[in-house]
mmCIF file of C-alpha atoms in Angstrom:
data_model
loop_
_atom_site.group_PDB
_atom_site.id
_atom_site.type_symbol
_atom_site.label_atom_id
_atom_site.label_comp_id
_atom_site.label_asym_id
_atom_site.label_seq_id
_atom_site.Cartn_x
_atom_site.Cartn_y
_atom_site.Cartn_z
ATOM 1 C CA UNK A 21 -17.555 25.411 -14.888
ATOM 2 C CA UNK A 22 -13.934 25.937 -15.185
ATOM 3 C CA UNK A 23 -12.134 24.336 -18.225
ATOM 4 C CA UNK A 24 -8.552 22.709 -17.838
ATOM 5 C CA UNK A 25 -6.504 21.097 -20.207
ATOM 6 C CA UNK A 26 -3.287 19.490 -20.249
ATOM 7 C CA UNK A 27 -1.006 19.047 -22.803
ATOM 8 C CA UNK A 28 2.318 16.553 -23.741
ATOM 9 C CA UNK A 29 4.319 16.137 -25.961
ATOM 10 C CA UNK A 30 5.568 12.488 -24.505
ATOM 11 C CA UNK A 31 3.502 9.874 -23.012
ATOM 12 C CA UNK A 32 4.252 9.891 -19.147
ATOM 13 C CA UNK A 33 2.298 8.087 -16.624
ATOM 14 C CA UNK A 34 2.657 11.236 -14.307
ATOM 15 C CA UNK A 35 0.754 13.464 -16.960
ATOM 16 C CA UNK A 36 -1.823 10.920 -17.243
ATOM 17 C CA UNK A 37 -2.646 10.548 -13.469
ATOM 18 C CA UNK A 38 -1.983 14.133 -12.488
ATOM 19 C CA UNK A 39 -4.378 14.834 -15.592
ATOM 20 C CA UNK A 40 -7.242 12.557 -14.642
ATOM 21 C CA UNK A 41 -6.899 13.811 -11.012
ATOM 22 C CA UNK A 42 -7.127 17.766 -11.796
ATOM 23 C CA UNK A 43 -10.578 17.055 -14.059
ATOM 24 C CA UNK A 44 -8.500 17.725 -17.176
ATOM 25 C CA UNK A 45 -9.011 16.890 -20.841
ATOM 26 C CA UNK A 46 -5.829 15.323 -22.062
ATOM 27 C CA UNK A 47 -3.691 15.890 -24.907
ATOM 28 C CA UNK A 48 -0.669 13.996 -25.757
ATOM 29 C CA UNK A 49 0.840 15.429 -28.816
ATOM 30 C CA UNK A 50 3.823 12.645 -29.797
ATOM 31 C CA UNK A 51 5.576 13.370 -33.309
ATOM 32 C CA UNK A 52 8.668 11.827 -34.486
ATOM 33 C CA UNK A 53 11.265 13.066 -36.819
ATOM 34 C CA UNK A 54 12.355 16.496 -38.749
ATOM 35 C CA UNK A 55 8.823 17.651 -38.548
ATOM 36 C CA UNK A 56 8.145 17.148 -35.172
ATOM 37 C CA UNK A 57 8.303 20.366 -33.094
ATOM 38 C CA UNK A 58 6.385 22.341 -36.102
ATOM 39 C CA UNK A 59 3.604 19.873 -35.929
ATOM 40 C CA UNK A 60 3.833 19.505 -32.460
ATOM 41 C CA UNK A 61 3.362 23.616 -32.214
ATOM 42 C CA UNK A 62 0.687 24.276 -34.631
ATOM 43 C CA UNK A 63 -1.326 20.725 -33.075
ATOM 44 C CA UNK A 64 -0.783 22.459 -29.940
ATOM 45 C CA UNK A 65 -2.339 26.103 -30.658
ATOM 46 C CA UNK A 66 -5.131 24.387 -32.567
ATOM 47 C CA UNK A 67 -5.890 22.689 -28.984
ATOM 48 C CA UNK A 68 -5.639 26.082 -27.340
ATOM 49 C CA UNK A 69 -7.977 27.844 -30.062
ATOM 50 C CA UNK A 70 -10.521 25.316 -29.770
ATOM 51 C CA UNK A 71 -10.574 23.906 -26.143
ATOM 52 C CA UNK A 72 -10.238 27.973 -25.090
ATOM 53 C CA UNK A 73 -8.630 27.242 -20.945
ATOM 54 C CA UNK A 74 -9.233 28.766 -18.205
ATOM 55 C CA UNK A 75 -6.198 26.528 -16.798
ATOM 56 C CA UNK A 76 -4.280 24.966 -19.377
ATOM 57 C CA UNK A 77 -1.244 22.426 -17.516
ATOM 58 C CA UNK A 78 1.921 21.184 -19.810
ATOM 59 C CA UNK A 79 4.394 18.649 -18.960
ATOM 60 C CA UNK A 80 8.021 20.330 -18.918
ATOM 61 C CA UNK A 81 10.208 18.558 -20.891
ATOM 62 C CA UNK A 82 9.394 19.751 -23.219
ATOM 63 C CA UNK A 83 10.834 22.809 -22.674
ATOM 64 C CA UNK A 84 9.941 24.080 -26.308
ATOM 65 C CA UNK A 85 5.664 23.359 -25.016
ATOM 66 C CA UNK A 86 6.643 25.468 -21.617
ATOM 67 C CA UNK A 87 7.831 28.010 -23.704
ATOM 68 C CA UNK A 88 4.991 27.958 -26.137
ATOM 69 C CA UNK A 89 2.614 27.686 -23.284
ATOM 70 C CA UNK A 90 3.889 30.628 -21.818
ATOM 71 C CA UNK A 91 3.811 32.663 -25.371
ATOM 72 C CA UNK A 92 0.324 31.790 -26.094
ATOM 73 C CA UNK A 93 -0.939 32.589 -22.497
ATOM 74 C CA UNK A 94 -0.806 36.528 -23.756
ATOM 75 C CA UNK A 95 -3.772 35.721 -26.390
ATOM 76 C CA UNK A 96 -5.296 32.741 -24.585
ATOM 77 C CA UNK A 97 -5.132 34.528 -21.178
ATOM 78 C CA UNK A 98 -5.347 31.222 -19.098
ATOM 79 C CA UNK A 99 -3.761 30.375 -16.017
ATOM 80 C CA UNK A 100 -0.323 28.521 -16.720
ATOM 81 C CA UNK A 101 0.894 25.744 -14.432
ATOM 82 C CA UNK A 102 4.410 24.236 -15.801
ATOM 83 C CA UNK A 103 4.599 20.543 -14.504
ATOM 84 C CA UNK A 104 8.410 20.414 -14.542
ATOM 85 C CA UNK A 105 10.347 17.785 -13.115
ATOM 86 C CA UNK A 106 13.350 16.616 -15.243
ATOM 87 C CA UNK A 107 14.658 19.550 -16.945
ATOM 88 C CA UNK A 108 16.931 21.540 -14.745
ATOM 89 C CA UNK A 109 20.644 20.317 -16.042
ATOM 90 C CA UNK A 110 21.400 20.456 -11.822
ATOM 91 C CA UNK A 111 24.233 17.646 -12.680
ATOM 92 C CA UNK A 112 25.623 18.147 -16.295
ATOM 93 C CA UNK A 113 29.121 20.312 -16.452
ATOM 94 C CA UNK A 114 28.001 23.895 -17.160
ATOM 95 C CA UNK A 115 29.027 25.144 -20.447
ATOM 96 C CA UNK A 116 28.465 28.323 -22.722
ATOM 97 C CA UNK A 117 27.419 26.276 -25.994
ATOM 98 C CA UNK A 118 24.648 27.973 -27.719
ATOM 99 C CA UNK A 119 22.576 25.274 -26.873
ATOM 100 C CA UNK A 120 23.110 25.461 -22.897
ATOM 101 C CA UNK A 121 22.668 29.247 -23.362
ATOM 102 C CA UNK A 122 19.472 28.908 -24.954
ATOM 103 C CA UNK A 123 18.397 26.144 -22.636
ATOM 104 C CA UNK A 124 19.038 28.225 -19.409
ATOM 105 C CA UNK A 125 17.527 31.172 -21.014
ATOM 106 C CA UNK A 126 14.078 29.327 -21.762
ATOM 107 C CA UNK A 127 14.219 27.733 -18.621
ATOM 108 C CA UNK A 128 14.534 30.864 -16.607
ATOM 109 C CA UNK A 129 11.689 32.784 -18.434
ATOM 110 C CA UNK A 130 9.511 29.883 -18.471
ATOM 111 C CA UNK A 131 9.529 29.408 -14.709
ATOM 112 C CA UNK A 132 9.114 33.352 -14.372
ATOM 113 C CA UNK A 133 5.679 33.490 -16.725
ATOM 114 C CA UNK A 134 4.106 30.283 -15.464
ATOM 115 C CA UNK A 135 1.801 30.830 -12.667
ATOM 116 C CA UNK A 136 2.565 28.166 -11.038
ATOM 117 C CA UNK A 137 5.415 26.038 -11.458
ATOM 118 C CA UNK A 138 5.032 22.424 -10.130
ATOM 119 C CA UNK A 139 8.214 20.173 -8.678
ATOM 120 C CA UNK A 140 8.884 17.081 -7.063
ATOM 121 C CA UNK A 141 11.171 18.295 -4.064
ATOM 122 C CA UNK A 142 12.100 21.436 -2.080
ATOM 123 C CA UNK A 143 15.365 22.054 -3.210
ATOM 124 C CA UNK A 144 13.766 22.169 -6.972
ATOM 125 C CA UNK A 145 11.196 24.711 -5.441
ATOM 126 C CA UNK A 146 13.971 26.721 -3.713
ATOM 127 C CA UNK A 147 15.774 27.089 -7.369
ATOM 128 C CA UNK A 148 12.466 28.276 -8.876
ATOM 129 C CA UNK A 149 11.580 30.426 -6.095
ATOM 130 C CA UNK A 150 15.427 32.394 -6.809
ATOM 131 C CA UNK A 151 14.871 32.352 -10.565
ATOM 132 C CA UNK A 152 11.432 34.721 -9.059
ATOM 133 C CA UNK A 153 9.011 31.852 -10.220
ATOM 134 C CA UNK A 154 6.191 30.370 -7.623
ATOM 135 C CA UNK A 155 6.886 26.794 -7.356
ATOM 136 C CA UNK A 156 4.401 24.267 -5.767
ATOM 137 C CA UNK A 157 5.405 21.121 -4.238
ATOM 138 C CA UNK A 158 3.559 17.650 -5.493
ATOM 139 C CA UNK A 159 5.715 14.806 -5.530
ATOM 140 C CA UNK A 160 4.581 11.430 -8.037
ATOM 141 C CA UNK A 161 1.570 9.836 -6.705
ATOM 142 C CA UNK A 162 2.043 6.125 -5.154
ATOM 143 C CA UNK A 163 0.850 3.892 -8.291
ATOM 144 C CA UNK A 164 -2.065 1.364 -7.739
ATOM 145 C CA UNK A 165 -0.124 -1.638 -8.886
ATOM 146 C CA UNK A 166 -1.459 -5.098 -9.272
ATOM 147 C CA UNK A 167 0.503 -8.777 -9.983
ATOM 148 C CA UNK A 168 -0.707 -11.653 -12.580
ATOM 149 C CA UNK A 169 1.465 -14.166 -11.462
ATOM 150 C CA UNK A 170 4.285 -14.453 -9.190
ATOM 151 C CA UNK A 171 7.482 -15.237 -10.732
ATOM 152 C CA UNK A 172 10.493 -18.184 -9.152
ATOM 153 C CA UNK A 173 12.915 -16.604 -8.170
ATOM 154 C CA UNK A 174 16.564 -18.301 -7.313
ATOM 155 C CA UNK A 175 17.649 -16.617 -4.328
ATOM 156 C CA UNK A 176 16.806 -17.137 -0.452
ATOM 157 C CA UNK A 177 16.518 -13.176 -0.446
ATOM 158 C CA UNK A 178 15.857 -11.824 -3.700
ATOM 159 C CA UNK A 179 16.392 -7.684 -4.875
ATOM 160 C CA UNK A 180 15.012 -6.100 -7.708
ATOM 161 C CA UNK A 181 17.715 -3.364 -8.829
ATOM 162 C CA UNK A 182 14.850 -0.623 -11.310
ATOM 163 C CA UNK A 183 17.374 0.307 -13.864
ATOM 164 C CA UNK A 184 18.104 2.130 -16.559
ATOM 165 C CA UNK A 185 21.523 2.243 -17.388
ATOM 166 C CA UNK A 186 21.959 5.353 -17.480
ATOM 167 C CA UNK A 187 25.138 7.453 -16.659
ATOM 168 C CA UNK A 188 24.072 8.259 -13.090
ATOM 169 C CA UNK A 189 23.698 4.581 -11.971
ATOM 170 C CA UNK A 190 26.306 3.302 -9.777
ATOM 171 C CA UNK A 191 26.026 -0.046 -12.397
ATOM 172 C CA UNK A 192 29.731 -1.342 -11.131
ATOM 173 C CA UNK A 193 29.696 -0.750 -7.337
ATOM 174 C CA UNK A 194 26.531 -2.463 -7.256
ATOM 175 C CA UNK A 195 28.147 -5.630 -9.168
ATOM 176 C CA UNK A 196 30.990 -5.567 -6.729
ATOM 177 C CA UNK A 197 28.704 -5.437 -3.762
ATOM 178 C CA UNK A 198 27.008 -8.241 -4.859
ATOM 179 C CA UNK A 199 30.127 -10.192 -4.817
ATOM 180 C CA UNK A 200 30.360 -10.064 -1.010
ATOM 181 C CA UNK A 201 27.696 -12.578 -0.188
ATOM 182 C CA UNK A 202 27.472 -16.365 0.545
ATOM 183 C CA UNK A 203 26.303 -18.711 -2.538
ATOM 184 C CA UNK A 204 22.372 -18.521 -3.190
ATOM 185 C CA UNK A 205 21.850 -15.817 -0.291
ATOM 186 C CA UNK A 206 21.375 -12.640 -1.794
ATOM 187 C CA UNK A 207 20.418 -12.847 -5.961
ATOM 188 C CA UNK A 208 19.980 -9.231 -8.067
ATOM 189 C CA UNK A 209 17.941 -8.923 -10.524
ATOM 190 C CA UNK A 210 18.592 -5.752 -12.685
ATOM 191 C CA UNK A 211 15.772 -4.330 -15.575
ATOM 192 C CA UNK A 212 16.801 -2.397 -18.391
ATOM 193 C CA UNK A 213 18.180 -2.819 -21.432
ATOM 194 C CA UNK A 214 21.751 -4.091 -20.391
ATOM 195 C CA UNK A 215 23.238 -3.878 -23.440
ATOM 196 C CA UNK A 216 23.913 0.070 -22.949
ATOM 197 C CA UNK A 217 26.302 -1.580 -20.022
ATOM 198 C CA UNK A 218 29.856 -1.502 -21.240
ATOM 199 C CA UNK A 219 30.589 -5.050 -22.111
ATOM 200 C CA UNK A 220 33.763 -5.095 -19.861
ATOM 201 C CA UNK A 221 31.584 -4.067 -16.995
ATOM 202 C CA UNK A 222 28.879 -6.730 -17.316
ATOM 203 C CA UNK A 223 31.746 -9.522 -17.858
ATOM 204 C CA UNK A 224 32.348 -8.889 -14.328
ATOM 205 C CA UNK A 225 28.787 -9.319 -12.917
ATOM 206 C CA UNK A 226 29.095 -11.956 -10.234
ATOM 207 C CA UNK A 227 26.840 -15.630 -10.557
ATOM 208 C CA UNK A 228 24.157 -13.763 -8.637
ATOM 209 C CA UNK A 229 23.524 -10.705 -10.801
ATOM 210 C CA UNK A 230 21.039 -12.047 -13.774
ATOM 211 C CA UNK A 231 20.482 -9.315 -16.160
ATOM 212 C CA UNK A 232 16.623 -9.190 -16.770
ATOM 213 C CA UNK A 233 16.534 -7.246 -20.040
ATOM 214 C CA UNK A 234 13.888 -4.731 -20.967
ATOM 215 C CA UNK A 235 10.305 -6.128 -19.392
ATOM 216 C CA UNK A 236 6.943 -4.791 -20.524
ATOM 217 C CA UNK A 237 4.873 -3.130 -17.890
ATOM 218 C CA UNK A 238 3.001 -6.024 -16.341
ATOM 219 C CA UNK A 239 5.956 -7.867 -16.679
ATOM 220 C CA UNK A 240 8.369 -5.469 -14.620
ATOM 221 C CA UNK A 241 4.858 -5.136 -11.989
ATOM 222 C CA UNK A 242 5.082 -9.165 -11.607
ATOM 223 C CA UNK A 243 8.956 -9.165 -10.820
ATOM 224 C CA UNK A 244 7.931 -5.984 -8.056
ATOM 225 C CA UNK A 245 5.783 -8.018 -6.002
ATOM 226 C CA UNK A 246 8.045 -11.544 -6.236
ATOM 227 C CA UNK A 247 10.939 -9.729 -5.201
ATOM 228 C CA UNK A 248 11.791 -9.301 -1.696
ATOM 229 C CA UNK A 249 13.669 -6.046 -2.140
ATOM 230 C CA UNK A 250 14.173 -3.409 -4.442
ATOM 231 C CA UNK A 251 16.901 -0.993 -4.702
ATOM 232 C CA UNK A 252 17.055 2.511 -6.509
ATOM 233 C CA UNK A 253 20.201 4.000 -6.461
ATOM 234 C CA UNK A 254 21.410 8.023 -8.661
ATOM 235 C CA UNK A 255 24.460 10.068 -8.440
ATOM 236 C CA UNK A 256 22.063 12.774 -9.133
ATOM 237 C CA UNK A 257 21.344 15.144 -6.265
ATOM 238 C CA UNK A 258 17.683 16.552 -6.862
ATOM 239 C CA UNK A 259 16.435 13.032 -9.057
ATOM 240 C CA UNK A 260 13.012 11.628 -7.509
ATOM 241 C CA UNK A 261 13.214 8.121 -8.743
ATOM 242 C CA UNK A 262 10.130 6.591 -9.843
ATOM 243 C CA UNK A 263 11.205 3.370 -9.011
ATOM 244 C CA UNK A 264 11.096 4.254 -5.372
ATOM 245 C CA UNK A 265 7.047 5.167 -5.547
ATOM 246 C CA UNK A 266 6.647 1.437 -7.187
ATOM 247 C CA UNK A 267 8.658 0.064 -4.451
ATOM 248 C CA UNK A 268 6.559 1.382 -1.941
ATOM 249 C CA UNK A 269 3.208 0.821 -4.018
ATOM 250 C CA UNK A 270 4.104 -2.770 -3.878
ATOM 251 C CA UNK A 271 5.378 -2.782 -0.297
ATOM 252 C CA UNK A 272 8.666 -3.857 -0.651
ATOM 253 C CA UNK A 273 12.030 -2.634 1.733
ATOM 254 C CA UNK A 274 13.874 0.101 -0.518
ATOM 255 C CA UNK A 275 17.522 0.717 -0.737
ATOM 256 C CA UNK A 276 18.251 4.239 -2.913
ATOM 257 C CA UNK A 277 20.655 6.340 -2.873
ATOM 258 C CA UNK A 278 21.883 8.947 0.153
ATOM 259 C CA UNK A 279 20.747 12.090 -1.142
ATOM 260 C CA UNK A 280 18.973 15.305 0.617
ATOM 261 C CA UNK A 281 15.630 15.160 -1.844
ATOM 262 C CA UNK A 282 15.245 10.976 -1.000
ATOM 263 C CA UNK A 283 15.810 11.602 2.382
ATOM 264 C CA UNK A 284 13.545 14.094 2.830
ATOM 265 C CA UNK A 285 10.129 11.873 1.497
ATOM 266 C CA UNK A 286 11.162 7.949 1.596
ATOM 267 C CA UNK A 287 11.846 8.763 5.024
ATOM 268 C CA UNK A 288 11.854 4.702 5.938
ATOM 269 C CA UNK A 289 13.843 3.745 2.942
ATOM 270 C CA UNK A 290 17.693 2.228 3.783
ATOM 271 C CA UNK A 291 19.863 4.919 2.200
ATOM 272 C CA UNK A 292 23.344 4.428 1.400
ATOM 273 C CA UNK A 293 26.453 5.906 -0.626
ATOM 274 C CA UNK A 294 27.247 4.728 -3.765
ATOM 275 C CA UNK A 295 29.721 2.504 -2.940
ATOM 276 C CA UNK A 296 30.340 -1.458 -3.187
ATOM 277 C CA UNK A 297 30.732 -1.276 0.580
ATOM 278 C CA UNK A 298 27.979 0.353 1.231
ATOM 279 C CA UNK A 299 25.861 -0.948 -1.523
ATOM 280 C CA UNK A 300 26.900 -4.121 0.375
ATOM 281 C CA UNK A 301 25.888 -2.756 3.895
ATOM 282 C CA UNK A 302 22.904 -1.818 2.920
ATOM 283 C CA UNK A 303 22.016 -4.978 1.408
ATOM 284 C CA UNK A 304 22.646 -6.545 4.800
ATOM 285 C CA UNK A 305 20.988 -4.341 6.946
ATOM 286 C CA UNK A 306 17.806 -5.396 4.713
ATOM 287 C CA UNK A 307 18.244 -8.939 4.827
ATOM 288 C CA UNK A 308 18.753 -8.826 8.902
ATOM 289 C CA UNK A 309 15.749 -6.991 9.496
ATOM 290 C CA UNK A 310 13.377 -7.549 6.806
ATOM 291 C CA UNK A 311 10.209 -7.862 8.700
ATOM 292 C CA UNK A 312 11.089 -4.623 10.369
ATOM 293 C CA UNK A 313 11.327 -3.055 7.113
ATOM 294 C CA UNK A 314 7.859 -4.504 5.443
ATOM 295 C CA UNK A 315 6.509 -2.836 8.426
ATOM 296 C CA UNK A 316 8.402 0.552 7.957
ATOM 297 C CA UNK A 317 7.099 0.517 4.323
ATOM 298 C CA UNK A 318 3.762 0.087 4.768
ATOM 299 C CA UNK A 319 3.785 2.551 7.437
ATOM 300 C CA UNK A 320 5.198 4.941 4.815
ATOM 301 C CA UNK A 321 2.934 4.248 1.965
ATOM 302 C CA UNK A 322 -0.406 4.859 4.284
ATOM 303 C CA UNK A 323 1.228 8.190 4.992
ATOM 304 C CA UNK A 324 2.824 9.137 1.660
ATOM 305 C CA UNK A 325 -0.996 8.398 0.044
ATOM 306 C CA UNK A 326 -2.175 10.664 3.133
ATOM 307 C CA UNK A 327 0.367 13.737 2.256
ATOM 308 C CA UNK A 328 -0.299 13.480 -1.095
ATOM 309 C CA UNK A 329 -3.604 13.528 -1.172
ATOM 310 C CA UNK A 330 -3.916 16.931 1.480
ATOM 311 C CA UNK A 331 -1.022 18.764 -1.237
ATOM 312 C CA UNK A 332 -2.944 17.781 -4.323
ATOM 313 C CA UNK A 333 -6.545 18.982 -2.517
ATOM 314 C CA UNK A 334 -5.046 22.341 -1.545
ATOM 315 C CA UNK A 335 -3.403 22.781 -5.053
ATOM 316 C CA UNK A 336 -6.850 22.143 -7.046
ATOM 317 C CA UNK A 337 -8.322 24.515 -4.403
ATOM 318 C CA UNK A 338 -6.099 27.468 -5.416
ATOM 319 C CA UNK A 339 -6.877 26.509 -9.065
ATOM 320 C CA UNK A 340 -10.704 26.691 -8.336
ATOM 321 C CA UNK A 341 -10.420 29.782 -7.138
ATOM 322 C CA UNK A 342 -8.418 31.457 -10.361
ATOM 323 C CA UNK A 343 -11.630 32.649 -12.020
ATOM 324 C CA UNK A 344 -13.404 33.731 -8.491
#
């Protein structure tokens, strides 16, 4: 019987499904403050010495447990698969400070002693495959989500904007896009802490832009399924969004972002450019044809769960194999 393991050092829904799935015992190492990454490491080879792998998977970031992984593979001798799908710096200005050096150092060696490195997207696996690594393609799975209550909401259509304000959200084209339409039409409701919005910025949210706050899980499930709506937007060009997989969980119309990597899987989704206009168009185009657009989702989540499904079976093949 082969033995897997997979271990974290951060508690990610991903690693937790994608654990369960592959038949793996899970390990989420989480330490805070200045001793942190030396009791993260020795809790970590502990694990190793004890559980003894045959496949051991860790979640990249962290980059310092990739790197580890791939260190302790040489006495350990298990098969190393890297999930890594954050950590590549493809939109932050390249500089020569010792810590981008050391950074793009790690990250090339770790992709090149990793058996297998896993990524959300093709251009991600074309990147690995020139750094002479062997990526593997497996998206998020589509979340079983379920609702508690459905929540009032104010507008006659009504869009859930999955935020984090974070520097690659379009935050002020969006608020000027919601400007555009008729009183009580179209109502936005952002998540997220909105107080890492420049106050200037949210002074200028328009009557039908409410500002939901943080939400607990079931809380932020609940406003999923009473929206009518939900929009995902990045500036960042190889980003999978994980509020796109809850959109389409839920069944709702998306609106995200035009770029190649969205394109390429929400393949029903409304995509626009990160503008007010067409933020704004967009918008429209849902709220014209929005039983067109329940129908295009559900369409894509049967086949999304479908795809998935086939990549993840071939992948645990391969892995069953290692010791044979």
């Amino acid at each position: 019987m082969q033995k897997r393991i997979w271990i974290t050092w951060e508690t990610q829904r991903r690693s937790v499904e994608l654990a369960k799935k592959f038949g793996c015992d899970l390990y989420i190492i989480e330490h805070k403050g200045i001793m942190r990454y030396p009791s993260s490491i020795f809790k970590t080879i502990f694990i190793l010495y004890r559980g003894k792998p045959d496949v051991l998977f860790v979640q990249n970031p962290s980059m310092i447990l990739a790197a580890l992984a791939c260190i302790c593979r040489i006495i350990f001798k298990y098969f190393l698969v890297v999930d890594r799908h954050t950590t590549f710096l493809l939109d932050k200005e390249h500089r020569n400070s010792p810590w981008q050096i050391l950074f793009r150092f790690l990250s090339e060696k770790t992709i090149q002693y990793s058996d297998i490195t896993i990524v959300t997207n093709s251009l991600l696996a074309e990147m690995v495959k020139s750094l002479r690594g062997h990526p593997y393609i497996l998206p998020d799975m589509i979340p079983v989500l379920q609702e508690t209550r459905r929540e009032k909401l104010k507008g006659r259509y009504n869009i859930l904007m999955v935020s984090s304000f974070a520097a690659d959200e379009p935050i002020q084209e969006v608020l000027e896009a919601l400007g555009a339409f008729a009183k009580d039409e179209v109502y936005l409701y952002v998540t997220g802490n909105y107080k890492k919005l420049d106050e200037r910025v949210r002074n200028t949210a328009p009557y039908n832009v409410v500002f939901t706050g943080f939400l607990d899980e079931q809380d932020y499930v609940n406003m999923l399924f009473s929206c009518d709506a939900t929009m995902v937007l990045t500036t960042a060009s190889a980003c999978m969004l994980c509020g796109c997989y809850e959109a389409i969980s839920v069944e709702k119309p998306l609106i995200t972002s035009d770029k190649d990597v969205l394109k390429e899987y929400f393949t029903d989704a409304v995509f626009v450019d990160n503008t007010a206009s067409g933020i704004s168009a967009g918008i429209t185009e849902i709220i014209e044809n929005i039983e067109l657009h329940r129908e295009r989702i559900k369409y894509l989540k049967e086949r999304l769960i479908t795809q998935w499904e086939e990549s993840y079976l071939h992948l645990d093949n391969m892995l069953s194999e290692v010791l044979s």
